[in-house]
CSV table of C-alpha atoms in Angstrom, one decimal:
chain,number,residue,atom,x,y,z
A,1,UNK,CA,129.9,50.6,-23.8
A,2,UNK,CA,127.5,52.6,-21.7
A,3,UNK,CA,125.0,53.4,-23.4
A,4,UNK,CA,123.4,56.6,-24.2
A,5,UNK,CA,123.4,58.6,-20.6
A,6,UNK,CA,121.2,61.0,-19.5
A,7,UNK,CA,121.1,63.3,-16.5
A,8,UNK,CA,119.5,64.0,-14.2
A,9,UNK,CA,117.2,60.6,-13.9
A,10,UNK,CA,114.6,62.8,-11.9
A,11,UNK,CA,114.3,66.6,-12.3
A,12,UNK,CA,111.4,68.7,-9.9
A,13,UNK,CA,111.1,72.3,-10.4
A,14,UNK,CA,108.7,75.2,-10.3
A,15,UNK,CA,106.7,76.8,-12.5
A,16,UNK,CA,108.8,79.7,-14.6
A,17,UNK,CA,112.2,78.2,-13.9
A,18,UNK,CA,114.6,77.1,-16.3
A,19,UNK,CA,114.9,73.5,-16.9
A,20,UNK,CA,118.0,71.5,-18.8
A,21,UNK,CA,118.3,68.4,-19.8
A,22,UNK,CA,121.4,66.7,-20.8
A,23,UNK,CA,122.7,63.8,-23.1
A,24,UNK,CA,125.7,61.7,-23.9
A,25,UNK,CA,125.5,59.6,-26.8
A,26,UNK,CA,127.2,56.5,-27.8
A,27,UNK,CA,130.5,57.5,-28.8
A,28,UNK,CA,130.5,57.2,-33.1
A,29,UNK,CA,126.8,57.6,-33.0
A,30,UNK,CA,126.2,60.7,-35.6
A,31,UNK,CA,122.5,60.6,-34.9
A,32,UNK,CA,120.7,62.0,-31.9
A,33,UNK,CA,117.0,62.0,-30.8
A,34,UNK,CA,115.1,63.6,-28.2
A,35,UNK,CA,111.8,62.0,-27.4
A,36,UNK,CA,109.2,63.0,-24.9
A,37,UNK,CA,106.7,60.1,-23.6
A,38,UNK,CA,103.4,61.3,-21.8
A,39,UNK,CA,100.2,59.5,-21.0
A,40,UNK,CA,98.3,61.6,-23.3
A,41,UNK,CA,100.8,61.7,-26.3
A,42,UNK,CA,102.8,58.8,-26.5
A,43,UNK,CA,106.5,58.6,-27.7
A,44,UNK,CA,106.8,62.0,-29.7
A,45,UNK,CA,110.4,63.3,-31.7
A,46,UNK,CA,111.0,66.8,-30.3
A,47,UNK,CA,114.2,66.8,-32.7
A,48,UNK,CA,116.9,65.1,-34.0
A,49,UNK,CA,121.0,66.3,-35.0
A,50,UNK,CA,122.7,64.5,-37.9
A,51,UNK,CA,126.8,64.9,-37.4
A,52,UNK,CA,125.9,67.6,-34.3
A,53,UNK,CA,123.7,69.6,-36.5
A,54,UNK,CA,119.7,70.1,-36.5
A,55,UNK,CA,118.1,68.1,-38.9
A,56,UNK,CA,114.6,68.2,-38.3
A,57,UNK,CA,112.9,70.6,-35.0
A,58,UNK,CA,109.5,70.4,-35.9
A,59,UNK,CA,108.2,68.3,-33.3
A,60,UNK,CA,109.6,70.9,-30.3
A,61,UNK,CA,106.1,72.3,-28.6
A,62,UNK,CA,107.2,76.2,-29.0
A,63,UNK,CA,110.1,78.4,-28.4
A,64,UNK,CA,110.2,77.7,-25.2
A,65,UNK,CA,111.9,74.7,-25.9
A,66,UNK,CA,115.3,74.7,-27.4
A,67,UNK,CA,118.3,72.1,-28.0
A,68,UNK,CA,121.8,71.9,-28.8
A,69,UNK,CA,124.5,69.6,-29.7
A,70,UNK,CA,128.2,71.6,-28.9
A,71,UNK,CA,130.3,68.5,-30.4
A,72,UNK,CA,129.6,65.0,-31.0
A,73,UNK,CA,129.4,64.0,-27.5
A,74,UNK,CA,127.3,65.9,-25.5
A,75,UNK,CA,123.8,67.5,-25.9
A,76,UNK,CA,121.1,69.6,-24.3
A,77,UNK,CA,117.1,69.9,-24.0
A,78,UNK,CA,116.6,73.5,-22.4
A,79,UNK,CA,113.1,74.8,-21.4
A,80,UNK,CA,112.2,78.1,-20.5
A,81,UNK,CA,110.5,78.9,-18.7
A,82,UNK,CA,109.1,75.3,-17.9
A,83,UNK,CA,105.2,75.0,-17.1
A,84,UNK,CA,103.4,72.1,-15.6
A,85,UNK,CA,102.1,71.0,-19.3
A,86,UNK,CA,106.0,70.0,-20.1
A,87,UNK,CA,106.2,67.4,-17.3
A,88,UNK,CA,106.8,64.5,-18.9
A,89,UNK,CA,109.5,61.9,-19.4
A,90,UNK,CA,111.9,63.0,-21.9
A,91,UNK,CA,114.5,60.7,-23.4
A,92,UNK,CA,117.6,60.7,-25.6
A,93,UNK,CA,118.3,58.5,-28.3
A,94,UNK,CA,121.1,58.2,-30.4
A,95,UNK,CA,121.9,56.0,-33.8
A,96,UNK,CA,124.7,55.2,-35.9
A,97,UNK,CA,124.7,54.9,-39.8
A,98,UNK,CA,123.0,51.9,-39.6
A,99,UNK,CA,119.4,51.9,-37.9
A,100,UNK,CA,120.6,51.1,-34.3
A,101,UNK,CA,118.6,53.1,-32.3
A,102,UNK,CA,119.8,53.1,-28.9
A,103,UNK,CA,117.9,55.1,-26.0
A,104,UNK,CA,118.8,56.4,-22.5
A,105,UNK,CA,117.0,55.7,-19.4
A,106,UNK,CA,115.1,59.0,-19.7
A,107,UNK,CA,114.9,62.1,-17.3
A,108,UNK,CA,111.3,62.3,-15.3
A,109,UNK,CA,110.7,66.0,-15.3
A,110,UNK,CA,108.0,67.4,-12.7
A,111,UNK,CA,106.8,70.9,-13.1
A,112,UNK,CA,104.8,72.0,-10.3
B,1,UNK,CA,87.1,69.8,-18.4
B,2,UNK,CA,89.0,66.0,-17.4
B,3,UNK,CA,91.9,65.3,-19.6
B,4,UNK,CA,92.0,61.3,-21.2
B,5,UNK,CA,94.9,59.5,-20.9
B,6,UNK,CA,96.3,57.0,-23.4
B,7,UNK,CA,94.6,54.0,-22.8
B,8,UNK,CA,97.3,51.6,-24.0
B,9,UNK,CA,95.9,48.2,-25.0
B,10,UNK,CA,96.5,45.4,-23.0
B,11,UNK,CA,97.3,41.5,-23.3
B,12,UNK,CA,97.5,38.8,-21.1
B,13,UNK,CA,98.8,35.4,-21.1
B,14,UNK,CA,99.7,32.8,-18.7
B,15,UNK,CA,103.5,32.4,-18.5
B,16,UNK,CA,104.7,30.0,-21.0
B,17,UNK,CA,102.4,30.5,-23.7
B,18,UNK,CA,103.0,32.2,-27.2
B,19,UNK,CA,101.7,35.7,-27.8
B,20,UNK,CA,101.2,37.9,-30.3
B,21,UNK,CA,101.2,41.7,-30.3
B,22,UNK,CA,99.8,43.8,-33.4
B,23,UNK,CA,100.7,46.8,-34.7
B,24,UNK,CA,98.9,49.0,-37.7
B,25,UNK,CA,101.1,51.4,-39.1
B,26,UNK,CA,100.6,54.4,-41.4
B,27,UNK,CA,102.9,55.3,-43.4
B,28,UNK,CA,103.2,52.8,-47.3
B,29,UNK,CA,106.6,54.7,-47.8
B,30,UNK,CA,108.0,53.5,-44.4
B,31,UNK,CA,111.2,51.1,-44.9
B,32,UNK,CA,111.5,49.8,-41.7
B,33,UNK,CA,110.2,48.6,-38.7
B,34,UNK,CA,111.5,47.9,-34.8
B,35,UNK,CA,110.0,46.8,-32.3
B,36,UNK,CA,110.6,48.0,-28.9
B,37,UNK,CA,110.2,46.7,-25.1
B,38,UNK,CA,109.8,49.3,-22.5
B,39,UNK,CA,109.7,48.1,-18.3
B,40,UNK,CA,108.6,50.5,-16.0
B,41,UNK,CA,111.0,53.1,-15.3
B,42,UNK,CA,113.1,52.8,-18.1
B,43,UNK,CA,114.0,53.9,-22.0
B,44,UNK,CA,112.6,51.8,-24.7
B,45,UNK,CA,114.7,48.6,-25.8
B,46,UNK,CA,115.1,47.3,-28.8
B,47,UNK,CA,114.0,44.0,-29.5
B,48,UNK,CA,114.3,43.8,-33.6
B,49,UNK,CA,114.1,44.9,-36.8
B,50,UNK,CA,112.9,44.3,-40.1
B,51,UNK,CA,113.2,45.8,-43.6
B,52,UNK,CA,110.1,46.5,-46.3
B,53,UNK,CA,111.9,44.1,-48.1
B,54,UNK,CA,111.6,41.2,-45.7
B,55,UNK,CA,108.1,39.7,-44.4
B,56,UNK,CA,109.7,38.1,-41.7
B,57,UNK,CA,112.3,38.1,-39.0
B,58,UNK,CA,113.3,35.9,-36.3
B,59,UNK,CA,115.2,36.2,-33.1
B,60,UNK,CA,115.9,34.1,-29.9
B,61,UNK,CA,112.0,33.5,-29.4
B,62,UNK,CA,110.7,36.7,-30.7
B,63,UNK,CA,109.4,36.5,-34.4
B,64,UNK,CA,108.8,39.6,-36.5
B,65,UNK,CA,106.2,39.4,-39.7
B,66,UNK,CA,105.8,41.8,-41.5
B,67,UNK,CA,102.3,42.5,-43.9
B,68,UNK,CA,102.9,45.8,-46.5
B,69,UNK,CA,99.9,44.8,-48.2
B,70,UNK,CA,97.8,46.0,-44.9
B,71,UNK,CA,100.2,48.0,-43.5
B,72,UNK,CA,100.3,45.4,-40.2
B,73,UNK,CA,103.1,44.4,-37.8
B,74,UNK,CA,103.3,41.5,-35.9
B,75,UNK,CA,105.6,40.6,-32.8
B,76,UNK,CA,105.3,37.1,-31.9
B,77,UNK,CA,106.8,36.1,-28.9
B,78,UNK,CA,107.8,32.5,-27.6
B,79,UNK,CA,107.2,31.2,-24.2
B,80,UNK,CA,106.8,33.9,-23.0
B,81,UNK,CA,108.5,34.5,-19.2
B,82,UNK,CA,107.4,36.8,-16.7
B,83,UNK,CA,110.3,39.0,-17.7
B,84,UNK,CA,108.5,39.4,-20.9
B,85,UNK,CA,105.7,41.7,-18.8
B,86,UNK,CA,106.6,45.3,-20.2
B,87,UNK,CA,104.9,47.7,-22.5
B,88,UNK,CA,106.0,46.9,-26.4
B,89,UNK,CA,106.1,49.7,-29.5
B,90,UNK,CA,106.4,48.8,-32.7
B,91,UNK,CA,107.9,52.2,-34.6
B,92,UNK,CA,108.2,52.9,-38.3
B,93,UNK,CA,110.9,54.9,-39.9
B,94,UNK,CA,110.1,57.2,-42.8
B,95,UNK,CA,111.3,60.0,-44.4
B,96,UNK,CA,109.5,63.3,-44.3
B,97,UNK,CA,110.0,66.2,-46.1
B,98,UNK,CA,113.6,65.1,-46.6
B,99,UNK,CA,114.1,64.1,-42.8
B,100,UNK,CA,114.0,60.5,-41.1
B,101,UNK,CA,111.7,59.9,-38.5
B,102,UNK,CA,111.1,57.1,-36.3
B,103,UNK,CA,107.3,57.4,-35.6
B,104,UNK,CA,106.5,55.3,-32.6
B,105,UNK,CA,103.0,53.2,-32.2
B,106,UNK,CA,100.7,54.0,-28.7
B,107,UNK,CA,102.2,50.6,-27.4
B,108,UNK,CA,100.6,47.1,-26.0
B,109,UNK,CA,100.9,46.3,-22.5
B,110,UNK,CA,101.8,42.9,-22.1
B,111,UNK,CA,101.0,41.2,-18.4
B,112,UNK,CA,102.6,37.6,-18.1
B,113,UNK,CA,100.4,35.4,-15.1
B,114,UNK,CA,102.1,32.9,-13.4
């Protein structure tokens, strides 16, 4: 099992450009999570698919961001445009009917 | 004006003692509880769990307890190894407004001294 994989590990880009982040979950995982983790703010749920469908966006900052799970294996974490305020550490996570939450390595994003 | 980071608390202790990291949570409708070891540079790990209905969980030399009564989280861990040194959440998982969330503590940094 590999784990929940996320690319890229380290992402630098410029001010107004478009920014996506991508995820693999464990395969038969029908949960997944993205988290962002700052300094300031901690571990916060951006928004989580049930069975490749949005359950709950609330957390996402503002329309800028968006996400999306095509099929049960792969999903994305777009910004646009991206600002300096959205650097940040931004992981996946993914969980199976239990409560095994499993989480990726994360992708460093620098916006500068 | 200067921005404040999160000042994460902090705990030392010399490598083979016992210690114990707290955790206050907020939410009396939460039905469980993990506990979570992130090292530098990488996603958070999961150490163990617990249910509401338990008050107390062990592990190969972690301990969880569990306190509903004060809403308080405990993560005792056995002599402890400089591999132990890593920043530990404890998260809660409740259901808001119909969806489940696992809400995630500011974390304890834990420093082992040879």
């Amino acid at each position: 099992d590999a784990g929940v994989i996320q690319s890229p590990r380290h992402e630098v880009t410029e001010m107004g450009q478009e920014v996506t982040l991508r995820c693999k979950p464990i395969s038969g995982h029908d949960y997944l999570f993205w988290y962002r983790q700052t300094m300031m703010r901690g571990l916060e749920l951006l928004i989580y698919f049930n069975n490749n469908v949005p359950i709950d966006d609330s957390g996402m900052p503002e329309d800028r961001f968006s996400a999306k799970m095509p099929n049960a294996s792969f999903s994305t974490l777009k910004i646009q445009p991206s600002e300096p305020r959205d650097s940040a550490v931004y992981f996946c996570a993914s969980r199976d009917r239990g409560y095994g939450y499993t989480f990726g390595s994360g992708t460093r994003l620098t916006v500068v | 004006g200067e921005s404040v980071g999160l000042h994460l608390p902090t705990l030392s202790v010399q490598e083979g003692d016992n210690s114990i990291i707290n955790c206050a949570y907020s939410n009396s409708a939460s039905d469980y509880f993990i506990w979570y070891k992130q090292e530098s540079g990488k996603g958070p790990q999961f150490i163990i769990d617990i249910r509401s209905n338990m008050d107390k969980r062990q592990g190969q030399r972690v301990t969880v307890l569990l306190n509903k009564t004060v809403k308080h989280l405990s993560l005792q861990i056995a002599a402890t190894q400089p591999g132990d040194s890593a920043v530990y959440f404890c998260a809660e998982k409740s259901t808001i407004q119909g969806a489940q969330k696992l809400v995630f503590g500011q974390g304890t940094r834990l420093t082992i001294n040879p």
